[in-house]
mmCIF file of C-alpha atoms in Angstrom:
data_model
loop_
_atom_site.group_PDB
_atom_site.id
_atom_site.type_symbol
_atom_site.label_atom_id
_atom_site.label_comp_id
_atom_site.label_asym_id
_atom_site.label_seq_id
_atom_site.Cartn_x
_atom_site.Cartn_y
_atom_site.Cartn_z
ATOM 1 C CA ILE A 18 4.425 -136.114 -253.262
ATOM 2 C CA SER A 19 3.662 -133.113 -255.672
ATOM 3 C CA PHE A 20 3.504 -129.659 -254.355
ATOM 4 C CA ASN A 21 1.748 -128.842 -257.642
ATOM 5 C CA CYS A 22 -1.282 -127.114 -256.080
ATOM 6 C CA VAL A 23 0.498 -126.167 -253.227
ATOM 7 C CA ASP A 24 2.334 -123.831 -254.636
ATOM 8 C CA SER A 25 -0.433 -122.200 -256.812
ATOM 9 C CA SER A 26 -2.773 -121.872 -253.932
ATOM 10 C CA LEU A 27 0.753 -119.815 -252.440
ATOM 11 C CA SER A 28 0.697 -117.644 -254.992
ATOM 12 C CA SER A 29 -2.686 -116.758 -254.865
ATOM 13 C CA LEU A 30 -2.632 -116.212 -251.221
ATOM 14 C CA LYS A 31 0.320 -113.422 -252.550
ATOM 15 C CA ASN A 32 -2.005 -112.365 -254.955
ATOM 16 C CA CYS A 33 -4.449 -111.552 -251.857
ATOM 17 C CA GLN A 34 -1.635 -109.316 -250.415
ATOM 18 C CA SER A 35 -0.844 -107.564 -252.987
ATOM 19 C CA TYR A 36 -4.706 -106.417 -252.798
ATOM 20 C CA ILE A 37 -4.294 -105.810 -248.653
ATOM 21 C CA ASN A 38 -0.322 -103.603 -249.404
ATOM 22 C CA THR A 39 -2.919 -101.532 -252.162
ATOM 23 C CA GLY A 40 -5.931 -100.715 -250.511
ATOM 24 C CA MET A 41 -3.566 -99.699 -247.357
ATOM 25 C CA ASP A 42 -2.312 -97.351 -249.921
ATOM 26 C CA ILE A 43 -5.054 -96.277 -251.013
ATOM 27 C CA ALA A 44 -6.279 -95.634 -247.236
ATOM 28 C CA THR A 45 -3.575 -93.898 -246.657
ATOM 29 C CA HIS A 46 -3.582 -91.223 -249.610
ATOM 30 C CA VAL A 47 -7.623 -91.140 -248.357
ATOM 31 C CA ALA A 48 -6.170 -89.940 -244.721
ATOM 32 C CA LEU A 49 -4.178 -87.008 -246.129
ATOM 33 C CA ASP A 50 -6.603 -85.861 -248.700
ATOM 34 C CA LEU A 51 -8.532 -85.439 -245.217
ATOM 35 C CA VAL A 52 -5.891 -83.973 -243.508
ATOM 36 C CA GLU A 53 -5.597 -80.907 -245.873
ATOM 37 C CA SER A 54 -8.989 -80.766 -246.393
ATOM 38 C CA PHE A 55 -8.955 -80.292 -242.399
ATOM 39 C CA ASN A 56 -10.985 -83.121 -241.753
ATOM 40 C CA ASP A 57 -8.987 -84.351 -239.278
ATOM 41 C CA VAL A 58 -10.338 -85.682 -236.339
ATOM 42 C CA GLU A 59 -13.406 -88.643 -236.802
ATOM 43 C CA ASP A 60 -12.712 -89.501 -240.285
ATOM 44 C CA VAL A 61 -8.591 -89.736 -240.223
ATOM 45 C CA ASN A 62 -9.469 -92.190 -236.712
ATOM 46 C CA SER A 63 -12.471 -94.641 -239.162
ATOM 47 C CA MET A 64 -8.806 -94.627 -241.635
ATOM 48 C CA GLU A 65 -6.561 -95.382 -239.010
ATOM 49 C CA ASN A 66 -9.236 -98.362 -238.529
ATOM 50 C CA VAL A 67 -9.510 -98.962 -241.694
ATOM 51 C CA MET A 68 -5.769 -99.567 -241.484
ATOM 52 C CA LEU A 69 -5.531 -101.468 -238.860
ATOM 53 C CA GLU A 70 -8.179 -104.191 -240.272
ATOM 54 C CA TYR A 71 -6.118 -104.776 -243.234
ATOM 55 C CA ALA A 72 -2.831 -105.334 -241.070
ATOM 56 C CA ALA A 73 -5.263 -107.677 -239.113
ATOM 57 C CA MET A 74 -5.713 -109.185 -242.848
ATOM 58 C CA ASP A 75 -2.383 -108.659 -244.211
ATOM 59 C CA ARG A 76 -1.112 -110.819 -241.075
ATOM 60 C CA GLU A 77 -3.309 -113.450 -241.069
ATOM 61 C CA LEU A 78 -2.487 -114.173 -244.731
ATOM 62 C CA ASN A 79 1.345 -114.045 -243.564
ATOM 63 C CA HIS A 80 0.346 -117.101 -241.129
ATOM 64 C CA TYR A 81 -1.011 -119.139 -243.621
ATOM 65 C CA MET A 82 1.329 -119.094 -246.288
ATOM 66 C CA ARG A 83 3.954 -119.654 -243.364
ATOM 67 C CA ALA A 84 1.974 -122.425 -242.239
ATOM 68 C CA ILE A 85 1.523 -123.924 -245.724
ATOM 69 C CA GLU A 86 5.789 -123.772 -246.187
ATOM 70 C CA GLU A 87 6.758 -124.776 -242.472
ATOM 71 C CA THR A 88 4.455 -128.134 -244.106
ATOM 72 C CA VAL A 89 5.714 -129.258 -247.254
ATOM 73 C CA ASN A 90 9.612 -128.099 -245.705
ATOM 74 C CA GLN A 91 8.513 -130.742 -242.854
ATOM 75 C CA ILE A 92 7.185 -133.639 -245.540
ATOM 76 C CA LYS A 93 10.159 -132.892 -247.653
ATOM 77 C CA ARG A 94 13.000 -132.923 -245.282
ATOM 78 C CA GLU A 95 11.161 -135.908 -243.280
ATOM 79 C CA LYS A 96 9.492 -138.214 -246.852
ATOM 80 C CA PRO A 97 6.817 -140.031 -244.490
ATOM 81 C CA GLU A 98 5.689 -143.402 -246.714
ATOM 82 C CA ASN A 99 2.369 -142.445 -246.953
ATOM 83 C CA ILE A 100 0.452 -138.496 -248.045
ATOM 84 C CA PRO A 101 0.040 -137.238 -244.388
ATOM 85 C CA ASP A 102 -2.904 -134.689 -243.913
ATOM 86 C CA LEU A 103 -1.626 -132.006 -245.258
ATOM 87 C CA LYS A 104 -4.990 -129.562 -244.185
ATOM 88 C CA TYR A 105 -4.869 -131.193 -240.554
ATOM 89 C CA LEU A 106 -0.885 -130.124 -240.367
ATOM 90 C CA VAL A 107 -1.403 -126.564 -242.085
ATOM 91 C CA LYS A 108 -4.098 -125.585 -239.595
ATOM 92 C CA GLU A 109 -1.895 -127.077 -236.692
ATOM 93 C CA LYS A 110 0.495 -125.084 -237.629
ATOM 94 C CA PHE A 111 -1.095 -122.086 -238.582
ATOM 95 C CA THR A 112 -3.586 -122.550 -235.101
ATOM 96 C CA ALA A 113 -0.465 -122.144 -232.687
ATOM 97 C CA LEU A 114 0.776 -118.762 -234.998
ATOM 98 C CA GLU A 115 -2.620 -117.372 -234.263
ATOM 99 C CA SER A 116 -1.819 -118.109 -230.848
ATOM 100 C CA LYS A 117 0.981 -115.352 -230.549
ATOM 101 C CA ASN A 118 -1.355 -112.486 -231.810
ATOM 102 C CA SER A 119 -1.075 -109.254 -229.762
ATOM 103 C CA ASP A 120 -2.101 -105.902 -231.088
ATOM 104 C CA SER A 121 1.527 -104.344 -231.058
ATOM 105 C CA ASP A 122 1.364 -106.953 -234.086
ATOM 106 C CA LEU A 123 -0.690 -104.692 -236.615
ATOM 107 C CA GLN A 124 0.795 -101.786 -234.838
ATOM 108 C CA ARG A 125 4.502 -102.825 -236.012
ATOM 109 C CA ASN A 126 3.063 -103.104 -240.024
ATOM 110 C CA GLU A 127 5.542 -101.431 -242.491
ATOM 111 C CA LYS A 128 2.397 -100.428 -243.459
ATOM 112 C CA TYR A 129 0.459 -99.062 -241.138
ATOM 113 C CA VAL A 130 3.789 -97.741 -239.389
ATOM 114 C CA TYR A 131 3.777 -95.611 -242.944
ATOM 115 C CA PHE A 132 0.486 -94.281 -242.163
ATOM 116 C CA LYS A 133 0.842 -92.890 -239.066
ATOM 117 C CA ASP A 134 4.802 -91.478 -239.899
ATOM 118 C CA GLN A 135 2.283 -89.739 -242.673
ATOM 119 C CA LEU A 136 -0.016 -88.399 -240.887
ATOM 120 C CA LYS A 137 2.519 -86.749 -238.619
ATOM 121 C CA GLN A 138 4.007 -84.711 -241.124
ATOM 122 C CA MET A 139 0.715 -83.716 -242.746
ATOM 123 C CA ARG A 140 -0.014 -81.924 -239.851
ATOM 124 C CA LYS A 141 2.650 -80.280 -239.020
ATOM 125 C CA GLN A 142 2.835 -79.147 -243.053
ATOM 126 C CA PHE A 143 -0.975 -78.097 -242.679
ATOM 127 C CA CYS A 144 -1.980 -77.498 -239.161
ATOM 128 C CA HIS A 145 -2.824 -73.546 -238.557
ATOM 129 C CA GLN A 146 -2.984 -71.542 -235.461
ATOM 130 C CA SER A 147 -6.595 -70.785 -236.460
ATOM 131 C CA ASP A 148 -7.266 -70.855 -232.237
ATOM 132 C CA ASN A 149 -4.363 -67.874 -231.444
ATOM 133 C CA ASP A 150 -6.110 -65.049 -229.842
ATOM 134 C CA ASN A 151 -3.315 -62.408 -230.499
ATOM 135 C CA GLU A 152 -2.765 -62.089 -234.288
ATOM 136 C CA ALA A 153 0.112 -60.111 -234.790
ATOM 137 C CA ILE A 154 1.786 -63.224 -232.450
ATOM 138 C CA GLU A 155 -0.340 -65.419 -235.146
ATOM 139 C CA GLN A 156 1.085 -63.472 -239.033
ATOM 140 C CA ILE A 157 4.642 -63.937 -236.990
ATOM 141 C CA ASP A 158 4.365 -67.568 -236.218
ATOM 142 C CA GLU A 159 2.639 -68.238 -239.195
ATOM 143 C CA ASP A 160 5.557 -66.631 -241.273
ATOM 144 C CA ILE A 161 8.179 -68.253 -239.384
ATOM 145 C CA ALA A 162 6.699 -71.797 -240.265
ATOM 146 C CA VAL A 163 6.257 -71.089 -243.520
ATOM 147 C CA THR A 164 10.026 -69.804 -244.317
ATOM 148 C CA GLN A 165 11.606 -73.460 -242.486
ATOM 149 C CA SER A 166 9.021 -75.466 -244.534
ATOM 150 C CA GLN A 167 10.328 -73.528 -247.825
ATOM 151 C CA MET A 168 13.555 -74.782 -246.218
ATOM 152 C CA ASN A 169 12.826 -78.164 -246.297
ATOM 153 C CA PHE A 170 11.321 -78.528 -249.732
ATOM 154 C CA ILE A 171 15.121 -77.484 -250.927
ATOM 155 C CA CYS A 172 17.336 -81.333 -251.661
ATOM 156 C CA PRO A 173 20.147 -80.732 -249.827
ATOM 157 C CA ILE A 174 21.963 -82.180 -253.039
ATOM 158 C CA THR A 175 20.651 -80.552 -256.108
ATOM 159 C CA GLN A 176 20.143 -77.478 -253.842
ATOM 160 C CA MET A 177 16.574 -77.390 -255.569
ATOM 161 C CA GLU A 178 13.043 -77.382 -254.883
ATOM 162 C CA MET A 179 11.861 -81.092 -253.853
ATOM 163 C CA LYS A 180 9.577 -82.728 -256.914
ATOM 164 C CA ARG A 181 9.473 -86.402 -255.827
ATOM 165 C CA PRO A 182 10.835 -86.191 -251.788
ATOM 166 C CA VAL A 183 12.146 -89.327 -250.267
ATOM 167 C CA ARG A 184 12.757 -89.765 -246.652
ATOM 168 C CA ASN A 185 15.171 -91.635 -244.593
ATOM 169 C CA LYS A 186 13.400 -93.947 -242.667
ATOM 170 C CA VAL A 187 17.093 -94.254 -240.113
ATOM 171 C CA CYS A 188 17.987 -90.379 -239.974
ATOM 172 C CA GLY A 189 14.470 -88.945 -240.682
ATOM 173 C CA HIS A 190 15.508 -86.516 -243.943
ATOM 174 C CA THR A 191 15.122 -85.917 -247.092
ATOM 175 C CA TYR A 192 16.033 -85.553 -250.847
ATOM 176 C CA GLU A 193 15.456 -85.668 -253.782
ATOM 177 C CA GLU A 194 14.443 -89.133 -255.238
ATOM 178 C CA ASP A 195 16.102 -89.109 -258.614
ATOM 179 C CA ALA A 196 19.172 -87.823 -256.751
ATOM 180 C CA ILE A 197 20.079 -90.074 -254.012
ATOM 181 C CA LEU A 198 19.290 -93.282 -255.569
ATOM 182 C CA LYS A 199 21.990 -91.942 -258.378
ATOM 183 C CA ILE A 200 23.755 -91.661 -255.452
ATOM 184 C CA ILE A 201 23.403 -94.945 -253.834
ATOM 185 C CA GLN A 202 24.183 -96.021 -256.966
ATOM 186 C CA THR A 203 27.237 -94.325 -258.115
ATOM 187 C CA ARG A 204 28.786 -95.719 -254.810
ATOM 188 C CA LYS A 205 27.647 -99.389 -255.052
ATOM 189 C CA GLN A 206 30.120 -99.513 -258.231
ATOM 190 C CA GLN A 207 32.640 -97.736 -256.084
ATOM 191 C CA LYS A 208 31.996 -100.379 -252.869
ATOM 192 C CA LYS A 209 31.414 -97.303 -251.615
ATOM 193 C CA LYS A 210 29.159 -96.565 -248.631
ATOM 194 C CA VAL A 211 26.985 -93.272 -248.783
ATOM 195 C CA ARG A 212 26.940 -90.521 -246.264
ATOM 196 C CA CYS A 213 23.577 -88.744 -245.831
ATOM 197 C CA PRO A 214 23.833 -85.222 -247.320
ATOM 198 C CA LYS A 215 22.193 -83.486 -244.682
ATOM 199 C CA ILE A 216 24.218 -81.244 -243.641
ATOM 200 C CA GLY A 217 25.639 -82.606 -240.006
ATOM 201 C CA CYS A 218 24.186 -85.827 -240.089
ATOM 202 C CA SER A 219 25.834 -88.238 -238.746
ATOM 203 C CA HIS A 220 24.023 -91.219 -240.950
ATOM 204 C CA ALA A 221 27.273 -93.115 -243.042
ATOM 205 C CA ASP A 222 25.080 -96.192 -244.374
ATOM 206 C CA VAL A 223 22.272 -94.902 -246.840
ATOM 207 C CA LYS A 224 20.161 -96.887 -248.669
ATOM 208 C CA GLY A 225 17.898 -97.908 -251.351
ATOM 209 C CA SER A 226 15.325 -99.455 -249.460
ATOM 210 C CA ASP A 227 15.488 -97.385 -245.881
ATOM 211 C CA LEU A 228 13.651 -94.477 -248.498
ATOM 212 C CA VAL A 229 9.783 -94.437 -248.512
ATOM 213 C CA PRO A 230 8.423 -90.839 -250.219
ATOM 214 C CA ASP A 231 6.782 -88.247 -248.742
ATOM 215 C CA GLU A 232 4.225 -87.961 -249.454
ATOM 216 C CA ALA A 233 2.990 -85.119 -247.206
ATOM 217 C CA LEU A 234 6.095 -82.801 -247.995
ATOM 218 C CA LYS A 235 4.587 -83.226 -251.674
ATOM 219 C CA ARG A 236 1.713 -81.993 -250.652
ATOM 220 C CA ALA A 237 3.069 -78.438 -248.881
ATOM 221 C CA ILE A 238 5.215 -78.260 -251.819
ATOM 222 C CA ASP A 239 2.789 -78.984 -254.377
ATOM 223 C CA SER A 240 0.094 -76.524 -251.877
ATOM 224 C CA GLN A 241 2.706 -73.727 -251.154
ATOM 225 C CA ASN A 242 2.958 -73.088 -255.600
ATOM 226 C CA LYS A 243 -0.405 -72.940 -256.560
ATOM 227 C CA GLN A 244 -0.711 -70.185 -252.703
#
């Protein structure tokens, strides 16, 4: 049995998945724009709903691709004399996978997790205490917050303000992207693990795959520099 058609279909589905990923990236950027512009409730919630819809599409697509791959592997393994009904077998496996769906699946989607995390970081960076009646206390709190934020702008490796901050998903610390990747590459050649460069951090195995762009922090740095 030739599976060329099946391979071609799988390739097309993977292209669809890349479109979903792009859509999720755009929705994340729009939500961060909204927080930065202080339109921080209804509009951001609508972006979160968009992210969940994308996550549902991504899950369905993953299940369909998995059903196809499992069917192909089964046929290759069993080598039946007559060509089986591929469509029926795929549908059967797909339905079985879909029957196990739950809302928590969507909450665990990697892009959705990143979206929620960046929103949280963005609100930390751009929160304004305008409702505080005591202006003097507000000013002191704001000064402390600005000083703390500016400290967070400094890369623990270069000791300079970050231009392309990335955050470690494991320990939560941020570094300049080029600086941390250079250390990871050097240690890899030496066959050594990389300890988190942040003083006091016990995380002793920093991997490139654990690093994600910290868009919220980058926006906060850019905003501070504009001021």
